[in-house]
Tab-separated table of C-alpha atoms in Angstrom:
chain	number	residue	atom	x	y	z
A	1	MET	CA	72.438	44.064	17.830
A	2	GLU	CA	71.462	43.288	14.252
A	3	GLN	CA	70.154	46.370	12.472
A	4	ILE	CA	66.956	46.569	10.427
A	5	LYS	CA	67.985	47.029	6.793
A	6	VAL	CA	65.820	49.688	5.129
A	7	LEU	CA	65.515	50.642	1.468
A	8	ILE	CA	64.095	54.115	0.743
A	9	VAL	CA	62.139	54.553	-2.487
A	10	ASP	CA	61.080	58.064	-3.541
A	11	ASP	CA	61.501	60.146	-6.691
A	12	GLU	CA	62.200	63.322	-4.667
A	13	PRO	CA	65.860	63.659	-3.581
A	14	LEU	CA	64.863	65.893	-0.680
A	15	ILE	CA	62.469	63.266	0.687
A	16	ARG	CA	65.053	60.506	0.326
A	17	HIS	CA	67.580	62.616	2.218
A	18	ALA	CA	65.068	63.546	4.934
A	19	LEU	CA	64.047	59.933	5.503
A	20	SER	CA	67.679	58.825	5.611
A	21	THR	CA	68.424	61.511	8.194
A	22	ILE	CA	65.451	60.454	10.333
A	23	LEU	CA	66.390	56.767	10.241
A	24	ALA	CA	70.032	57.540	11.056
A	25	THR	CA	68.957	58.797	14.483
A	26	ASP	CA	68.116	55.228	15.533
A	27	GLN	CA	70.982	52.796	16.072
A	28	GLY	CA	68.778	49.806	15.358
A	29	ILE	CA	68.107	50.869	11.757
A	30	VAL	CA	70.455	51.188	8.785
A	31	THR	CA	69.554	52.623	5.373
A	32	VAL	CA	71.111	50.209	2.893
A	33	ASN	CA	70.216	52.278	-0.174
A	34	SER	CA	67.830	54.869	-1.577
A	35	VAL	CA	66.401	54.700	-5.106
A	36	GLN	CA	64.136	56.929	-7.174
A	37	ASN	CA	61.485	54.640	-8.671
A	38	GLY	CA	59.724	51.338	-8.248
A	39	GLN	CA	61.716	49.489	-10.889
A	40	GLU	CA	64.976	50.336	-9.151
A	41	ALA	CA	63.444	49.130	-5.890
A	42	VAL	CA	62.451	45.776	-7.373
A	43	THR	CA	65.890	45.320	-8.929
A	44	TYR	CA	67.622	46.130	-5.639
A	45	CYS	CA	65.439	43.777	-3.603
A	46	GLU	CA	66.099	40.960	-6.081
A	47	ALA	CA	69.840	41.230	-5.473
A	48	HIS	CA	70.183	42.393	-1.858
A	49	GLU	CA	68.885	41.585	1.602
A	50	VAL	CA	66.316	44.154	2.732
A	51	ASP	CA	64.082	43.997	5.805
A	52	VAL	CA	61.782	46.986	5.254
A	53	VAL	CA	61.059	49.133	2.196
A	54	LEU	CA	59.835	52.705	2.676
A	55	MET	CA	57.792	53.025	-0.511
A	56	ASP	CA	56.480	56.182	-2.141
A	57	LEU	CA	53.402	55.585	-4.306
A	58	GLN	CA	53.530	58.124	-7.124
A	59	MET	CA	56.776	57.712	-9.074
A	60	PRO	CA	57.850	57.558	-12.730
A	61	ILE	CA	58.741	54.333	-14.592
A	62	MET	CA	57.039	52.109	-11.982
A	63	ASP	CA	54.770	53.358	-9.220
A	64	GLY	CA	54.816	52.151	-5.647
A	65	ILE	CA	51.767	49.904	-5.937
A	66	GLU	CA	53.201	47.927	-8.858
A	67	ALA	CA	56.592	47.782	-7.173
A	68	THR	CA	54.977	46.473	-3.992
A	69	LYS	CA	53.283	43.653	-5.942
A	70	ASN	CA	56.565	42.683	-7.571
A	71	ILE	CA	58.619	42.827	-4.390
A	72	LYS	CA	56.083	40.819	-2.384
A	73	SER	CA	56.249	38.088	-5.026
A	74	LEU	CA	59.915	37.512	-4.163
A	75	GLU	CA	60.970	34.717	-1.826
A	76	ASP	CA	61.593	36.032	1.712
A	77	SER	CA	60.322	39.432	0.620
A	78	PRO	CA	60.826	42.496	2.827
A	79	GLU	CA	57.974	44.261	4.570
A	80	ILE	CA	56.595	47.261	2.690
A	81	LEU	CA	55.785	50.503	4.484
A	82	ALA	CA	54.034	52.913	2.125
A	83	ILE	CA	54.843	56.543	2.827
A	84	THR	CA	53.052	59.116	0.728
A	85	ALA	CA	51.588	62.597	0.649
A	86	PHE	CA	48.119	61.127	0.172
A	87	SER	CA	45.860	59.785	2.932
A	88	SER	CA	43.039	58.930	0.498
A	89	ASP	CA	41.720	55.372	0.427
A	90	ASP	CA	42.102	55.572	-3.366
A	91	TYR	CA	45.784	54.906	-2.629
A	92	LEU	CA	45.402	53.058	0.661
A	93	VAL	CA	43.337	50.120	-0.563
A	94	PRO	CA	45.416	49.172	-3.630
A	95	VAL	CA	48.748	49.251	-1.813
A	96	LEU	CA	47.393	47.137	1.067
A	97	VAL	CA	45.964	44.677	-1.447
A	98	ALA	CA	49.380	44.614	-3.128
A	99	GLY	CA	50.936	43.493	0.146
A	100	ALA	CA	52.013	46.538	2.140
A	101	SER	CA	52.040	46.165	5.923
A	102	GLY	CA	51.688	49.857	6.696
A	103	TYR	CA	50.726	53.246	5.337
A	104	LEU	CA	52.130	56.583	6.507
A	105	VAL	CA	51.599	60.116	5.279
A	106	LYS	CA	54.706	62.240	4.834
A	107	ASP	CA	53.843	64.679	7.610
A	108	THR	CA	54.187	61.856	10.148
A	109	GLU	CA	56.463	62.780	13.053
A	110	PRO	CA	60.026	61.363	12.804
A	111	GLY	CA	59.599	59.263	15.921
A	112	GLU	CA	56.442	57.684	14.493
A	113	ILE	CA	58.242	56.795	11.271
A	114	ILE	CA	60.935	54.979	13.245
A	115	LYS	CA	58.286	53.256	15.350
A	116	ALA	CA	56.471	52.173	12.170
A	117	VAL	CA	59.649	50.621	10.749
A	118	TYR	CA	60.006	48.522	13.899
A	119	SER	CA	56.305	47.606	13.836
A	120	VAL	CA	56.218	46.246	10.297
A	121	HIS	CA	59.567	44.508	10.789
A	122	ASN	CA	58.075	42.719	13.807
A	123	GLY	CA	55.015	41.646	11.856
A	124	SER	CA	52.562	44.262	13.079
A	125	ALA	CA	50.592	46.833	11.113
A	126	ALA	CA	51.593	50.495	11.071
A	127	ILE	CA	49.353	53.250	9.840
A	128	SER	CA	49.013	57.005	10.197
A	129	PRO	CA	46.272	58.288	12.504
A	130	SER	CA	44.625	59.937	9.477
A	131	VAL	CA	43.488	56.532	8.241
A	132	SER	CA	42.028	53.620	10.155
A	133	ALA	CA	44.391	50.953	11.497
A	134	ASP	CA	41.467	48.549	11.472
A	135	LEU	CA	41.589	48.467	7.677
A	136	ILE	CA	44.776	46.418	7.602
A	137	THR	CA	43.262	43.877	9.970
A	138	ALA	CA	40.160	43.709	7.806
A	139	VAL	CA	42.202	43.181	4.657
A	140	ARG	CA	44.193	40.348	6.209
A	141	ASN	CA	41.463	38.464	8.043
A	142	VAL	CA	38.668	37.951	5.545
A	143	GLN	CA	36.362	35.010	6.297
A	144	ARG	CA	33.148	34.346	4.381
A	145	THR	CA	30.233	31.970	4.812
A	146	PRO	CA	28.213	32.085	1.556
A	147	GLN	CA	24.763	31.436	3.047
A	148	ASP	CA	25.335	33.781	5.963
A	149	THR	CA	26.549	36.423	3.535
A	150	ALA	CA	23.451	36.092	1.375
A	151	ASP	CA	21.184	36.328	4.414
A	152	LEU	CA	23.043	39.382	5.722
A	153	ILE	CA	22.828	41.167	2.371
A	154	ASP	CA	19.077	40.610	2.456
A	155	ASP	CA	18.774	41.747	6.084
A	156	LEU	CA	20.722	44.951	5.379
A	157	GLY	CA	18.678	45.669	2.281
A	158	LEU	CA	21.720	46.013	0.043
A	159	THR	CA	20.817	45.977	-3.652
A	160	ASN	CA	22.705	44.195	-6.410
A	161	ARG	CA	24.025	47.547	-7.632
A	162	GLU	CA	25.227	48.481	-4.162
A	163	MET	CA	27.018	45.145	-3.883
A	164	GLN	CA	28.652	45.789	-7.254
A	165	ILE	CA	29.902	49.134	-5.997
A	166	LEU	CA	31.202	47.594	-2.768
A	167	GLY	CA	33.036	45.006	-4.837
A	168	LEU	CA	34.707	47.687	-6.923
A	169	LEU	CA	35.564	49.616	-3.762
A	170	SER	CA	37.373	46.527	-2.491
A	171	GLU	CA	39.465	46.571	-5.687
A	172	GLY	CA	40.464	50.179	-5.079
A	173	PHE	CA	38.169	51.848	-7.625
A	174	ASN	CA	37.300	55.488	-6.959
A	175	ASN	CA	33.916	57.012	-7.864
A	176	THR	CA	35.004	58.070	-11.346
A	177	GLU	CA	36.416	54.637	-12.194
A	178	THR	CA	33.307	52.954	-10.769
A	179	SER	CA	31.021	55.109	-12.894
A	180	ARG	CA	32.954	54.144	-16.011
A	181	ARG	CA	32.990	50.444	-15.166
A	182	LEU	CA	29.250	50.333	-14.455
A	183	ASN	CA	28.325	52.828	-17.198
A	184	ILE	CA	26.454	55.099	-14.797
A	185	SER	CA	27.037	58.719	-13.822
A	186	GLU	CA	29.414	59.656	-11.036
A	187	ALA	CA	26.499	61.369	-9.295
A	188	THR	CA	24.627	58.063	-9.314
A	189	VAL	CA	27.639	56.313	-7.816
A	190	LYS	CA	27.738	58.906	-5.032
A	191	THR	CA	24.029	58.379	-4.377
A	192	HIS	CA	24.553	54.635	-4.075
A	193	MET	CA	27.557	55.179	-1.809
A	194	ALA	CA	25.457	57.389	0.473
A	195	LYS	CA	22.886	54.588	0.756
A	196	ILE	CA	25.632	52.078	1.486
A	197	PHE	CA	26.987	54.331	4.250
A	198	MET	CA	23.518	54.549	5.781
A	199	LYS	CA	22.887	50.793	5.652
A	200	LEU	CA	26.292	49.933	7.082
A	201	GLU	CA	26.113	52.812	9.591
A	202	VAL	CA	29.444	54.303	8.530
A	203	ARG	CA	30.685	57.770	7.520
A	204	ASP	CA	33.054	57.239	4.592
A	205	ARG	CA	34.545	54.848	2.031
A	206	VAL	CA	37.276	53.491	4.304
A	207	GLN	CA	34.810	52.700	7.075
A	208	ALA	CA	32.482	51.106	4.515
A	209	LEU	CA	35.298	48.874	3.322
A	210	ILE	CA	36.182	47.874	6.877
A	211	ALA	CA	32.560	47.144	7.803
A	212	ALA	CA	31.779	45.221	4.611
A	213	THR	CA	34.920	43.108	4.927
A	214	ARG	CA	34.338	42.307	8.591
A	215	LEU	CA	30.764	41.305	7.835
A	216	GLY	CA	31.923	39.055	4.997
A	217	LEU	CA	30.016	41.036	2.368
A	218	ILE	CA	33.094	41.457	0.208
A	219	GLU	CA	36.502	39.875	-0.099
A	220	ILE	CA	39.628	41.919	-0.662
A	221	PRO	CA	41.363	40.498	-3.759
A	222	ARG	CA	44.794	39.029	-3.087
A	223	ASP	CA	47.599	38.490	-5.569
A	224	ALA	CA	48.759	34.928	-5.897
């Protein structure tokens, strides 16, 4: 049986060792290398065959989001499985936009990590229960009809400012970054977000992104 070749990318030696130990328990997976930053990951993937990259997001020299963009630009690029301490959509959205197929938090059970490696290798999404699996589907299956979109925006009562904020949300902007971009206070951004949640009948930013994308109100940017 051909093994799934995995590259581990994390700046913490303890995490790299722990992930290697977990993957070694499955005979269908082999860790081909472990590196400590995104630049080393890109360099390795340029020169070696890799099936799946376990990618940390916060690292020195080059972070996981930038590394994901660079790796996914390669011909026959490996699948990227982000694995991080953060379950916030501030990290989730940008790495999915960059091309990751999955997103795990580091407290994920060992068996679920192994299952996720198989899932992304087989072309499926893999995501921790703490974030919504529907988000990956939404990111990948955007379809828009301009006139229908305009009519829906009017029916929902979404203002131009609220649409601006949804657009920035789709690009991975958090409230602070949005306030700076639009030159309004962070409190005002939060007020607009609350109105967006009400109009879309959702509870949080991730659900708003999913709903807005499914409805065709926004389009997740994709790298060429």
